[in-house]
Coordinates of C-alpha atoms and ligand atoms in Angstrom, one line a residue:
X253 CA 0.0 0.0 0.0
X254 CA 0.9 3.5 -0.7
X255 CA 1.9 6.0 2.1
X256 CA 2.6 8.8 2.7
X257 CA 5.8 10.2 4.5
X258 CA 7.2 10.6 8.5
X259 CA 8.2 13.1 10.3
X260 CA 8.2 16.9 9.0
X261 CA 7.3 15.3 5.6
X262 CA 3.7 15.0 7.1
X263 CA 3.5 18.9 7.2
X264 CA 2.0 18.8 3.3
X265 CA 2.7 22.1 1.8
X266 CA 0.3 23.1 -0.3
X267 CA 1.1 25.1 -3.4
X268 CA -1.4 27.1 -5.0
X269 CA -1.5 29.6 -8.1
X270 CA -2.5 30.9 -11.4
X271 CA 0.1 30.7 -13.4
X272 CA 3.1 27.9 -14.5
X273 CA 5.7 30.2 -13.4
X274 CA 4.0 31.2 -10.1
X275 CA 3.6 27.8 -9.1
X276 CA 7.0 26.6 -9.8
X277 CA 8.6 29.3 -7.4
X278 CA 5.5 27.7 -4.7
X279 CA 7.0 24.4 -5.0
X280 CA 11.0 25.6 -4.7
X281 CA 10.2 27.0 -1.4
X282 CA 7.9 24.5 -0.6
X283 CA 10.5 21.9 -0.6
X284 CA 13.0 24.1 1.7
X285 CA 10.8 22.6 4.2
X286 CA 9.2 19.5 3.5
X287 CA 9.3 16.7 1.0
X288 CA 5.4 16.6 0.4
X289 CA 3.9 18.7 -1.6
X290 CA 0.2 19.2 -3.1
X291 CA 0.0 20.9 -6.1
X292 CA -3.2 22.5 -6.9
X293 CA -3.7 21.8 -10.6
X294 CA -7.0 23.5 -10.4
X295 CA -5.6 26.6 -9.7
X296 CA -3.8 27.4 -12.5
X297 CA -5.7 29.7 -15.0
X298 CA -6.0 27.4 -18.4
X299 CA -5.4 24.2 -19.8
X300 CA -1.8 26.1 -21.3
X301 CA -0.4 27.0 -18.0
X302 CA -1.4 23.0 -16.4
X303 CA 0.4 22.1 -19.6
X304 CA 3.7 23.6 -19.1
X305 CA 3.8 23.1 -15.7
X306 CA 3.7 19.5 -15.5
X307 CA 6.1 19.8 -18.1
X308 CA 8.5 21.7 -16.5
X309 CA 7.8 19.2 -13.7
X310 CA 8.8 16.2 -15.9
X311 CA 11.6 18.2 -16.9
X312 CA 13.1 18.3 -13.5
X313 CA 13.0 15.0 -13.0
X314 CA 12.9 12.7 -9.5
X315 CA 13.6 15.2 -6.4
X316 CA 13.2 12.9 -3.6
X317 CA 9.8 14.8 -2.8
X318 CA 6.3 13.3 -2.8
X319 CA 3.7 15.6 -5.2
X320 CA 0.2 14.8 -4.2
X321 CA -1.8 16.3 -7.8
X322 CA -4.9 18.3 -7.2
X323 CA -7.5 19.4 -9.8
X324 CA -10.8 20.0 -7.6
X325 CA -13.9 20.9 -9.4
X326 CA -15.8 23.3 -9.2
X327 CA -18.4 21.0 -7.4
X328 CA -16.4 19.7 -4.7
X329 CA -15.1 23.0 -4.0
X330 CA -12.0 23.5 -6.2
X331 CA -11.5 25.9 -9.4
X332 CA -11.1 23.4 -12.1
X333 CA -14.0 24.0 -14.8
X334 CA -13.7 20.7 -16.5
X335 CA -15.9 17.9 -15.7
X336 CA -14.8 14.4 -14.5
X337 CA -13.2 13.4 -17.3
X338 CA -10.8 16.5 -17.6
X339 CA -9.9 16.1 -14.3
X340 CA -8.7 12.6 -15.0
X341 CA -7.1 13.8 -17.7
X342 CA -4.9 16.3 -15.9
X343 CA -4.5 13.4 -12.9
X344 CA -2.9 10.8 -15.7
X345 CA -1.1 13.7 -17.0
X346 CA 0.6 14.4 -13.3
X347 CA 1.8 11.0 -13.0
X348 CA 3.3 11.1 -16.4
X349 CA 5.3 14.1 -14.5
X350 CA 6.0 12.2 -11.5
X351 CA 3.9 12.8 -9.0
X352 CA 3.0 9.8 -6.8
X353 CA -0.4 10.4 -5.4
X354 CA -3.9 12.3 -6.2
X355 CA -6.5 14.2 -4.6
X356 CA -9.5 12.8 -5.9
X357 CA -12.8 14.0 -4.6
X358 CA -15.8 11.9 -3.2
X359 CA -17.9 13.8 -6.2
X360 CA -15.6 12.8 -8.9
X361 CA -15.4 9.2 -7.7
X362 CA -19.2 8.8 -7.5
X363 CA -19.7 9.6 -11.3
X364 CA -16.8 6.6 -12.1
X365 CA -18.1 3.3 -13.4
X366 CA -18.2 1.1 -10.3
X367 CA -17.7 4.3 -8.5
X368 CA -14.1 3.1 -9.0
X369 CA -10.5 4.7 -10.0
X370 CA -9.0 1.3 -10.9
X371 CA -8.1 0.9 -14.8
X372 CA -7.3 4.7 -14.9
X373 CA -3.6 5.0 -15.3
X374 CA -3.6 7.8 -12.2
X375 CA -0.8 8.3 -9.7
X376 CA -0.1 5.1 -7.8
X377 CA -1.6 6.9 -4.5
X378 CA -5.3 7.5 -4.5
X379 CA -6.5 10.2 -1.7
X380 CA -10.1 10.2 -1.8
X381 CA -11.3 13.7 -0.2
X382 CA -14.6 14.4 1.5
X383 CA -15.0 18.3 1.9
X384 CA -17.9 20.4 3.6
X385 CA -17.0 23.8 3.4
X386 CA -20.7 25.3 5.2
X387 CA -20.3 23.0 8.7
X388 CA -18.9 19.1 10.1
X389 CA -21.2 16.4 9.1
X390 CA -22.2 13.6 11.3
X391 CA -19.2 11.6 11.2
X392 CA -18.8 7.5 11.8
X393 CA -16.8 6.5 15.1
X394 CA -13.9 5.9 13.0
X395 CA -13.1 7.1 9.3
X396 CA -12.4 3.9 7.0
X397 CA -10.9 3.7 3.6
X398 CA -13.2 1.9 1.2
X399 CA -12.6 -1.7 0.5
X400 CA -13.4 -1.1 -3.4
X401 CA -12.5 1.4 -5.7
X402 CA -8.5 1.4 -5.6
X403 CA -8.6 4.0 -2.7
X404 CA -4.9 4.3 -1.0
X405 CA -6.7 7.2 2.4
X406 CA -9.2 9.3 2.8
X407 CA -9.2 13.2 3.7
X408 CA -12.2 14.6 5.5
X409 CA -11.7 18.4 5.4
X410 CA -14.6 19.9 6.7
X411 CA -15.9 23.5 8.2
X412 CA -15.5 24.1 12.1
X413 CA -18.1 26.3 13.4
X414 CA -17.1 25.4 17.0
X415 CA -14.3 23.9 18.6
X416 CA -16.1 21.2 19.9
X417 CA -16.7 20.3 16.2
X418 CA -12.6 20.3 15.3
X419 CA -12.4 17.6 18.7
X420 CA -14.9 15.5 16.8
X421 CA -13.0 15.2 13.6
X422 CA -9.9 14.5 15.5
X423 CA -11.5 11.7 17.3
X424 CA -12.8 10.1 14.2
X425 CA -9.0 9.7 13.3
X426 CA -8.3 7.1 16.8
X427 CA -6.9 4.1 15.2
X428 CA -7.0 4.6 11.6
X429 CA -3.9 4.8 9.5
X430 CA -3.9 6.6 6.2
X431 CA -6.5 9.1 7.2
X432 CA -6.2 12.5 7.3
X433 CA -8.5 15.1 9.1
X434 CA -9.0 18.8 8.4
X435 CA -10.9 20.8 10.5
X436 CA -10.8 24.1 8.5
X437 CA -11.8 27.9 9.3
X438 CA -10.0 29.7 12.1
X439 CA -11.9 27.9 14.7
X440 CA -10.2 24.9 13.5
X441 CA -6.9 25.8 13.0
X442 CA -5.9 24.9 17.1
X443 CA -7.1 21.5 15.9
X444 CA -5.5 21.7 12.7
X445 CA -2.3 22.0 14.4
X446 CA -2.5 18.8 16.9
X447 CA -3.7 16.7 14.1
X448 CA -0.6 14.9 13.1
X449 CA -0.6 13.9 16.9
X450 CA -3.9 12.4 16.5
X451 CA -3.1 10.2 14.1
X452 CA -4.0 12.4 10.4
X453 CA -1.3 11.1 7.9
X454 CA -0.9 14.9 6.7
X455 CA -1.5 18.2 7.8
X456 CA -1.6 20.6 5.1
X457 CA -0.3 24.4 5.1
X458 CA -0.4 26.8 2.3
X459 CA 3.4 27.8 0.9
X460 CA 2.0 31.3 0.2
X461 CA 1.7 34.2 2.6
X462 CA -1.2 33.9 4.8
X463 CA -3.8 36.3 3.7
X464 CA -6.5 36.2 6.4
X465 CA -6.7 35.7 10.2
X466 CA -6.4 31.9 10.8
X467 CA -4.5 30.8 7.8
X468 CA -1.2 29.9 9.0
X469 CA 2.1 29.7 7.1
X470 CA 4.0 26.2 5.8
X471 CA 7.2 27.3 7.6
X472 CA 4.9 28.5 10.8
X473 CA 3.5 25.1 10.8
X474 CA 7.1 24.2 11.2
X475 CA 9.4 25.9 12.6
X476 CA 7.2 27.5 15.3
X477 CA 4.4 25.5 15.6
X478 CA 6.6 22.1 15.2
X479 CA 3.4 20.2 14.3
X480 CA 5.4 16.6 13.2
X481 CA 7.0 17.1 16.5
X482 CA 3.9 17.3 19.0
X483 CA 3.1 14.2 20.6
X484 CA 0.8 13.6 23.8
X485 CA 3.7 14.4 25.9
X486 CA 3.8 18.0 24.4
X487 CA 2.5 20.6 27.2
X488 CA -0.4 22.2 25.4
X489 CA -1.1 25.7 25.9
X490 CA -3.1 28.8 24.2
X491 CA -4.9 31.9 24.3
X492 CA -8.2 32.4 23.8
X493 CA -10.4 35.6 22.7
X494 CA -12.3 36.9 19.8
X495 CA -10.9 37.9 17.5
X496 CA -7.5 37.0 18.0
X497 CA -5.8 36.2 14.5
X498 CA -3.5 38.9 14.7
X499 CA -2.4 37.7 18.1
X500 CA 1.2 38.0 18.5
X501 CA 1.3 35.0 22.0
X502 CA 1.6 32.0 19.8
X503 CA 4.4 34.2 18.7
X504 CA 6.5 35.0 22.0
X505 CA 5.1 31.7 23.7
X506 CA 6.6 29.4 20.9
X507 CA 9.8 31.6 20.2
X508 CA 10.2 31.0 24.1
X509 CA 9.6 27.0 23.7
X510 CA 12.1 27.2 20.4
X511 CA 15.0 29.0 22.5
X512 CA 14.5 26.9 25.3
X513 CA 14.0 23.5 23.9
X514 CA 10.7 23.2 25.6
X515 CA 8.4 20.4 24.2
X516 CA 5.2 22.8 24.5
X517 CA 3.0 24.3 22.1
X518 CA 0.7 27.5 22.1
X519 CA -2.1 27.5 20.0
X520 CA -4.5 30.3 18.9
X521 CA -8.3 29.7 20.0
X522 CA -10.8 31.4 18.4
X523 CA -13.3 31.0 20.9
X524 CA -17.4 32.5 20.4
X525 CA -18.9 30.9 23.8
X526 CA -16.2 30.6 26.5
X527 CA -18.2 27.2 26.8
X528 CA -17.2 25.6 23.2
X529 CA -13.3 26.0 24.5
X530 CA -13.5 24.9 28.4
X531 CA -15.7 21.7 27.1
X532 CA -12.4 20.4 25.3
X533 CA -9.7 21.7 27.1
X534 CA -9.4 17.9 28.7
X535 CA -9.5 16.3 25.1
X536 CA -6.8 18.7 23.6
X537 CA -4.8 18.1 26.8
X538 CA -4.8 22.4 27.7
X539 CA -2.5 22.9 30.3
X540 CA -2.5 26.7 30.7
X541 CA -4.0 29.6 28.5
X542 CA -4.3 33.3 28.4
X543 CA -7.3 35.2 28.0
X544 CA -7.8 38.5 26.3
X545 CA -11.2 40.4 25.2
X546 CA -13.7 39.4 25.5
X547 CA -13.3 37.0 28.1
X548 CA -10.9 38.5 30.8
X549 CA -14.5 39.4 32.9
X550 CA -16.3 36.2 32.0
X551 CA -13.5 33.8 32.9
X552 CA -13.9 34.7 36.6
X553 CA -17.4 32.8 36.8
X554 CA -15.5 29.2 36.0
X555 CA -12.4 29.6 37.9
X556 CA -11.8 27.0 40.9
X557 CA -9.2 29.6 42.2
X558 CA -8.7 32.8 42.0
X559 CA -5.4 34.6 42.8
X560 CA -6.5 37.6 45.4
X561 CA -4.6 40.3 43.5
X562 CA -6.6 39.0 40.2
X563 CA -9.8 39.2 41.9
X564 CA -9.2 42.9 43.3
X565 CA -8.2 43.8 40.0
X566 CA -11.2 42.4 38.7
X567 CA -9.4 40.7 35.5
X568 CA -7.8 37.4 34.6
X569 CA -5.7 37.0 31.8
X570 CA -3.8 33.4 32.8
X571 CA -5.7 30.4 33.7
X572 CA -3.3 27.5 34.8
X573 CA -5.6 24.5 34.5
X574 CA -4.2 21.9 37.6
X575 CA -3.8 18.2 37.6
X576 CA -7.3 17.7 38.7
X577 CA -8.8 20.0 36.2
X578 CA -9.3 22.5 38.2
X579 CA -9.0 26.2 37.0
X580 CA -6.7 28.4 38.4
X581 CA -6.7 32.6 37.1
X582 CA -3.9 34.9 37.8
X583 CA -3.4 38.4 36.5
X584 CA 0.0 39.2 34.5
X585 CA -1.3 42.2 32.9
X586 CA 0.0 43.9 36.3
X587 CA 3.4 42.7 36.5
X588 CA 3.8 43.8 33.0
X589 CA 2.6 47.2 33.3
X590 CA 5.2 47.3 36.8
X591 CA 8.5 45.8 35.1
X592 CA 7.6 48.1 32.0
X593 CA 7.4 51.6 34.2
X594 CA 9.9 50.3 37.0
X595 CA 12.8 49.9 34.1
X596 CA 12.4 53.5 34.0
X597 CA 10.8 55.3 36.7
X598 CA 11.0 55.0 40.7
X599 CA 7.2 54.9 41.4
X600 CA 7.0 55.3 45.0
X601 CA 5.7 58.6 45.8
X602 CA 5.6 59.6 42.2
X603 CA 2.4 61.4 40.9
X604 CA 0.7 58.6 38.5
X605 CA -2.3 60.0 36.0
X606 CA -3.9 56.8 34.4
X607 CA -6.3 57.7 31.6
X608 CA -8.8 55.3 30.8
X609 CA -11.0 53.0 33.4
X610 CA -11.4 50.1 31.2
X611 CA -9.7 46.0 32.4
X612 CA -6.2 47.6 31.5
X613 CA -6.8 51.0 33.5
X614 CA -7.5 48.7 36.0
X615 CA -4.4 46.7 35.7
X616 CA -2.3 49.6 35.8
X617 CA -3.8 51.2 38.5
X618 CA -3.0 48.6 40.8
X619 CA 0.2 47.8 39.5
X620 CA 1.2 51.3 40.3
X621 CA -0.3 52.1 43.4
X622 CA 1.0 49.0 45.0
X623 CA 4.1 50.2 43.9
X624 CA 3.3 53.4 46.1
X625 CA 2.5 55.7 43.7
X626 CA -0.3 58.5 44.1
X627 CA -3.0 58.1 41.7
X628 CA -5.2 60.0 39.3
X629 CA -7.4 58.8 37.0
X630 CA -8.9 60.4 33.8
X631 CA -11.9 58.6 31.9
X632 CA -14.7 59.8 29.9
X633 CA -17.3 57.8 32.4
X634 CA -17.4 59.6 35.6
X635 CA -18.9 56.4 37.2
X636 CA -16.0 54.1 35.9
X637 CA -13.3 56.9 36.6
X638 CA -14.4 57.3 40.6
X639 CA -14.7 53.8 40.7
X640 CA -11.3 52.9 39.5
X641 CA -9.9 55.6 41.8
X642 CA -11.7 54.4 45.3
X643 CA -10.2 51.0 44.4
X644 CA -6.7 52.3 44.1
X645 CA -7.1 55.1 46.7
X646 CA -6.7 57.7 44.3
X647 CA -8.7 60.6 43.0
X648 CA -10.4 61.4 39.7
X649 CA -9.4 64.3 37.8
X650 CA -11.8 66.1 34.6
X651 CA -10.0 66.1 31.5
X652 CA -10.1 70.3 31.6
X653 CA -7.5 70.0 34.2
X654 CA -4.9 68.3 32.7
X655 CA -3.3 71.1 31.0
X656 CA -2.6 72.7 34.9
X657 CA -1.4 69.8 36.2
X658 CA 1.9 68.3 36.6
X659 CA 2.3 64.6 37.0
X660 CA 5.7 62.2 37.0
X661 CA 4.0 59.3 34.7
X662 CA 1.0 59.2 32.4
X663 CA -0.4 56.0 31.1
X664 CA -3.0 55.7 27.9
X665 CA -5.4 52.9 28.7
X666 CA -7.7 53.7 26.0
X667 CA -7.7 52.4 22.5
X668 CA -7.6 55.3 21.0
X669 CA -4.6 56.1 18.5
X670 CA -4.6 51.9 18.0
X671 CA -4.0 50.8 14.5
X672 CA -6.0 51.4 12.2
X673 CA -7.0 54.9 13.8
X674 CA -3.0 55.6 14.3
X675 CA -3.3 59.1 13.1
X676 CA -4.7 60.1 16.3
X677 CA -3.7 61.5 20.3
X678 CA -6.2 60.5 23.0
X679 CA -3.6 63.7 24.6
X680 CA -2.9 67.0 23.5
X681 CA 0.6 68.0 23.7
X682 CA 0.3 71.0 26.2
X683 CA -1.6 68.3 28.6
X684 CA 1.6 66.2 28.7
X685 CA 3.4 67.5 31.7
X686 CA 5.5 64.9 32.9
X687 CA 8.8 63.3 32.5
X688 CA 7.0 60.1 31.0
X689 CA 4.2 58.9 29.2
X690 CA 3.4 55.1 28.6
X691 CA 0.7 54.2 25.7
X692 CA -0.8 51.0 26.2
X693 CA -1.4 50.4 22.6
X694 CA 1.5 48.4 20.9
X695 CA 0.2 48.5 17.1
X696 CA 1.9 51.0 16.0
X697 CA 4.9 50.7 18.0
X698 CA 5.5 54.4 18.4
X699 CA 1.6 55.9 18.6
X700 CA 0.6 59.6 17.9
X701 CA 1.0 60.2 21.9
X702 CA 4.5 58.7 22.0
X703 CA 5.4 61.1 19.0
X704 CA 3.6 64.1 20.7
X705 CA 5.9 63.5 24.1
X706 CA 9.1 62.3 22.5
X707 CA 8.9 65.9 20.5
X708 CA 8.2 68.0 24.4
X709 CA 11.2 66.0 25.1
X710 CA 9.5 63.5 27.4
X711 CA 10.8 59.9 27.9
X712 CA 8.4 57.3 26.6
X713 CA 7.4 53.3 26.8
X714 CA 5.4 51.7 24.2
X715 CA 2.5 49.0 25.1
X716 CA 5.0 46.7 23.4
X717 CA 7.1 46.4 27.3
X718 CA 3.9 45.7 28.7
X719 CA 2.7 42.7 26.3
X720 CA 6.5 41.7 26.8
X721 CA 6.8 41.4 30.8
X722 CA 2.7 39.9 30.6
X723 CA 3.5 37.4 28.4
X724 CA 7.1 36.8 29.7
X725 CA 5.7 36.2 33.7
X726 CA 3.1 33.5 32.0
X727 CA 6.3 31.8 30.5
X728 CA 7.9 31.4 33.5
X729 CA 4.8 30.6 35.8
X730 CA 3.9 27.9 33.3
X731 CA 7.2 26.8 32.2
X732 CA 8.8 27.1 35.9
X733 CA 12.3 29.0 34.7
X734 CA 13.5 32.0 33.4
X735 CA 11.8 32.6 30.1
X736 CA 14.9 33.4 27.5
X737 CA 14.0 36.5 26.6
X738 CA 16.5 37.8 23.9
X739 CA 14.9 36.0 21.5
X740 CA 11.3 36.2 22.3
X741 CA 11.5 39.8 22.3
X742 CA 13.3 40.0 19.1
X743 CA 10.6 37.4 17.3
X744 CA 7.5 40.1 18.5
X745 CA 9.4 43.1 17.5
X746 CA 10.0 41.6 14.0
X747 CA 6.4 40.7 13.8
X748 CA 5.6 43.9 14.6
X749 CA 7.8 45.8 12.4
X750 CA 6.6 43.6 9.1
X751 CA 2.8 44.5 10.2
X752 CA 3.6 47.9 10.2
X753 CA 6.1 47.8 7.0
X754 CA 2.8 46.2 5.0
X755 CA 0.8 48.8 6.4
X756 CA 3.1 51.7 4.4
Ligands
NAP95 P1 -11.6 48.5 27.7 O1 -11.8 47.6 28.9 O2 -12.6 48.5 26.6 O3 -11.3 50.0 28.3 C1 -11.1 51.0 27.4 C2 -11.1 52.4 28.1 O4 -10.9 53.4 27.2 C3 -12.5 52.7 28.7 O5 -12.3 53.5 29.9 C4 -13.1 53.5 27.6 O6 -14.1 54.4 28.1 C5 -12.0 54.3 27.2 N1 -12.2 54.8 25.8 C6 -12.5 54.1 24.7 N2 -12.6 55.0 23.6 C7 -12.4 56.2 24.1 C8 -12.4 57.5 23.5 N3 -12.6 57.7 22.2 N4 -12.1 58.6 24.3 C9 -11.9 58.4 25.6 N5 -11.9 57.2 26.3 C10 -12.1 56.1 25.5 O7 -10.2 48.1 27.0 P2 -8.8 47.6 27.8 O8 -8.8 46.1 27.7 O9 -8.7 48.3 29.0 O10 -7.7 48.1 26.7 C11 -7.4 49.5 26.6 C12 -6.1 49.6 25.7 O11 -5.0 49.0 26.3 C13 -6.3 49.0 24.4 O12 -5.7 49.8 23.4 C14 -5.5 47.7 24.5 O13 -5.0 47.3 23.2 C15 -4.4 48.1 25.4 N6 -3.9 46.9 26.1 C16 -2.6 46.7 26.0 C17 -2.0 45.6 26.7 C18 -0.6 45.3 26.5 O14 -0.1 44.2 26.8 N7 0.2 46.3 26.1 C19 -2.8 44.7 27.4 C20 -4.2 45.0 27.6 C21 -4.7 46.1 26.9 P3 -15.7 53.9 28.0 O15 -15.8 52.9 29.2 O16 -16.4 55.1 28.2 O17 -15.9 53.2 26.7

């Protein structure tokens, strides 16, 4: 029987694009990182560009790789116009060129005589694939291949509208062997990414750039996610919000994991009902996540345990989840905010003006007036502003005032200036009186505000620190050492600098 390969050759990069050229270029870097590789014949724009392709293709002879041919239908989901017969066409074509196994979909199968591929002369390795692109059907207990029809595995790709749907396609895979599963959408992708360790003979990654939230890259799958290396020893850990594809903590987590040789992964949850996610945190083996909007408040109600500081603050943005199950919440938000101002700034008995009195206002406040700083806080709700302050012992100052007054530190905790609305200050410049201002916001690196201060002459700290010494002190709780911090500062401030570099 045909299979497919071990190892990092399981991570099936998928090469897609309209023209010969294009999809050459795919396949070279492609193969920098794995040996298998599906070419999407369907994609190409005409009949003339599938023909010199697979030409060139021949042409180039054996390269050690394994080429899974694709040319979907329009009906099952592809972009191939031709009908059945075309398809098998271009499939008998692509093993004339070397490639060692199709994609051949349910659809295509059904209109065969005998509903069977045997007699065509099509790569040696039949995939039959099932796709649902709307939701996950009702699936058996265990995916089979079918006796008849000259069918090498089977691919069920199909649309995850909760997570609880991804867990049940990864279950379907328990004891097979030449099955692959495919949750797909970015609720899936968490599941998407353990499912070489369930058992799915491939996990497939596009070669190209990743183009919306969700859609990871080959050499992500890689090189940070480490798919072919996860096992059910791995440590499992995540963040959860909505939305949260532009997360950089799969980022910094990972990076951390890389650097330190840690056999743990962090994995993006896109997560609608805080429900969906806790439900399979036991079947994906979750051993620790962090939470951002808008679940910090919501969390609280399923914690076992909640740290006291945590609880004051009224936020929790790292749930440990113990060897019983139990949930434990912790707030890191506040050490980051502290390490970020105490690098530069002695905060006891220093004048502190936080403006904002939203979860991060909060965080801040605390983390500063534990420090022994005097506090003042400056929102546009009077109710959440005196609020804030009676918590922190502080006083609430109108926004007419700030001109007058003089302060050592002022903190933005409101979104505003946050990419996309960059080309704003939530401060004017003659109401920055103070030798420095943090901004909360990280994206873009140096806001409007930080501008506005840097030209007074003021000292400044971008929201970039804080995400830093948060994410850093979840590391280390979770990990249980120092987090190696070179290089997982480095990896965000990259990330951050290509994001803004598309933006230009
Ligand atoms: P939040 O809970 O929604 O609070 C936002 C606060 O800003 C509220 O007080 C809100 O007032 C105020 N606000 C919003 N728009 C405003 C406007 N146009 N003018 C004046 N005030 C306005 O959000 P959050 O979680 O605290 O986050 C606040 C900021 O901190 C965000 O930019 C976030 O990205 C950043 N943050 C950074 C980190 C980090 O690691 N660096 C971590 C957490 C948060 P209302 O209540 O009246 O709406």
């Amino acid at each position: 029987m045909n299979t497919f390969g071990k190892g990092a050759d399981r991570i099936c990069g998928v090469a897609a694009a309209p023209t010969a050229r294009e999809l050459e270029k795919q396949v070279a870097r492609a193969l920098r990182i794995t040996r298998t590789v599906e070419l999407r014949l369907d994609w190409l724009r005409s009949d003339l560009e599938r023909e010199k392709f697979l030409a060139s293709l021949k042409r180039s002879g054996p390269r050690r790789a394994t080429f899974l041919a694709t040319c979907r239908r329009r009906v099952g989901g592809g972009e191939f116009p031709g009908d059945a017969g075309a398809e098998l066409f271009w499939l008998i074509k692509a093993k004339e060129a070397g490639c060692l196994w199709c994609d051949l979909e349910v659809e295509t199968l059904r209109e065969l005589p005998g509903e069977s591929v045997r007699g065509y002369d099509v790569p040696p390795g039949v995939l039959l694939s099932f796709h649902d692109f709307r939701s996950t059907p009702r699936l058996p207990k265990k995916l089979r291949i079918p006796a008849h029809g000259g069918i090498d595995a089977i691919k069920v790709a199909a649309m995850a509208r909760t997570i609880a749907d991804s867990a049940r396609l990864l279950r379907a895979l328990r004891g097979s062997r030449q099955v692959i599963a495919a949750p797909m959408g970015e609720i899936g992708l968490p599941a998407r990414l353990l499912a070489l360790r369930e058992g799915s003979a491939l996990a497939y990654a596009p070669v190209a750039a990743a183009t919306a939230p969700g859609q990871l890259h080959l050499r992500d799958f890689k090189e940070l996610y480490r798919v072919h290396q996860i096992t059910r020893k791995t440590r499992v850990y995540g963040v959860i919000g909505n939305p949260i594809g532009h997360s950089l903590s799969p980022l910094l987590h990972n990076t951390g994991y890389v650097a330190a040789k840690k056999d743990a992964v962090f994995l993006p949850f896109l997560v609608e009902k805080l429900d969906d996610f806790l439900k399979t945190l036991e079947e994906f083996g979750v051993a620790g996540f962090s939470v951002t909007l808008p679940h910090k408040e919501a969390i609280f109600k399923r914690l076992d345990v909640c740290e006291p500081l945590a609880a004051e603050i009224g936020a929790v943005n790292t749930v440990t989840v113990r060897r019983n199950g139990a949930l434990y919440g912790s707030n890191t938000d506040y050490l980051g905010v502290l390490q970020a101002l105490e690098k530069k700034v002695k905060l006891r008995k220093s004048r502190v003006l936080i403006f904002g009195a939203g979860g991060a206002a909060r965080a801040a406040g605390f983390a500063v007036a534990k420090a022994g700083a005097e506090i003042f806080v400056c929102a546009r709700r009077k109710a959440a502003a005196r609020k804030l302050a009676r918590a922190v012992e502080g006083s609430v100052i109108p926004h007419t005032l700030l001109k007058k007054e003089k302060f050592d530190v002022i903190v933005n905790a409101t979104p505003v200036g946050m990419h996309p609305q960059a080309g704003i200050s939530p401060l004017a410049a003659n109401e920055l009186n103070c030798s420095l201002v943090m901004d909360l916001i990280y994206r873009p690196l140096r806001t409007k505000l930080l501008q506005a201060a840097a030209a007074k002459g003021i000292r400044t700290v971008s929201g970039v620190e804080m995400f830093l010494a948060q994410g850093i002190a979840q590391w280390e709780l979770w990990m249980g050492r120092p987090a190696p911090e070179g290089p997982m500062r480095r990896a965000v401030l990259r990330g951050l600098q290509a994001e803004e570099n598309a933006h230009k």
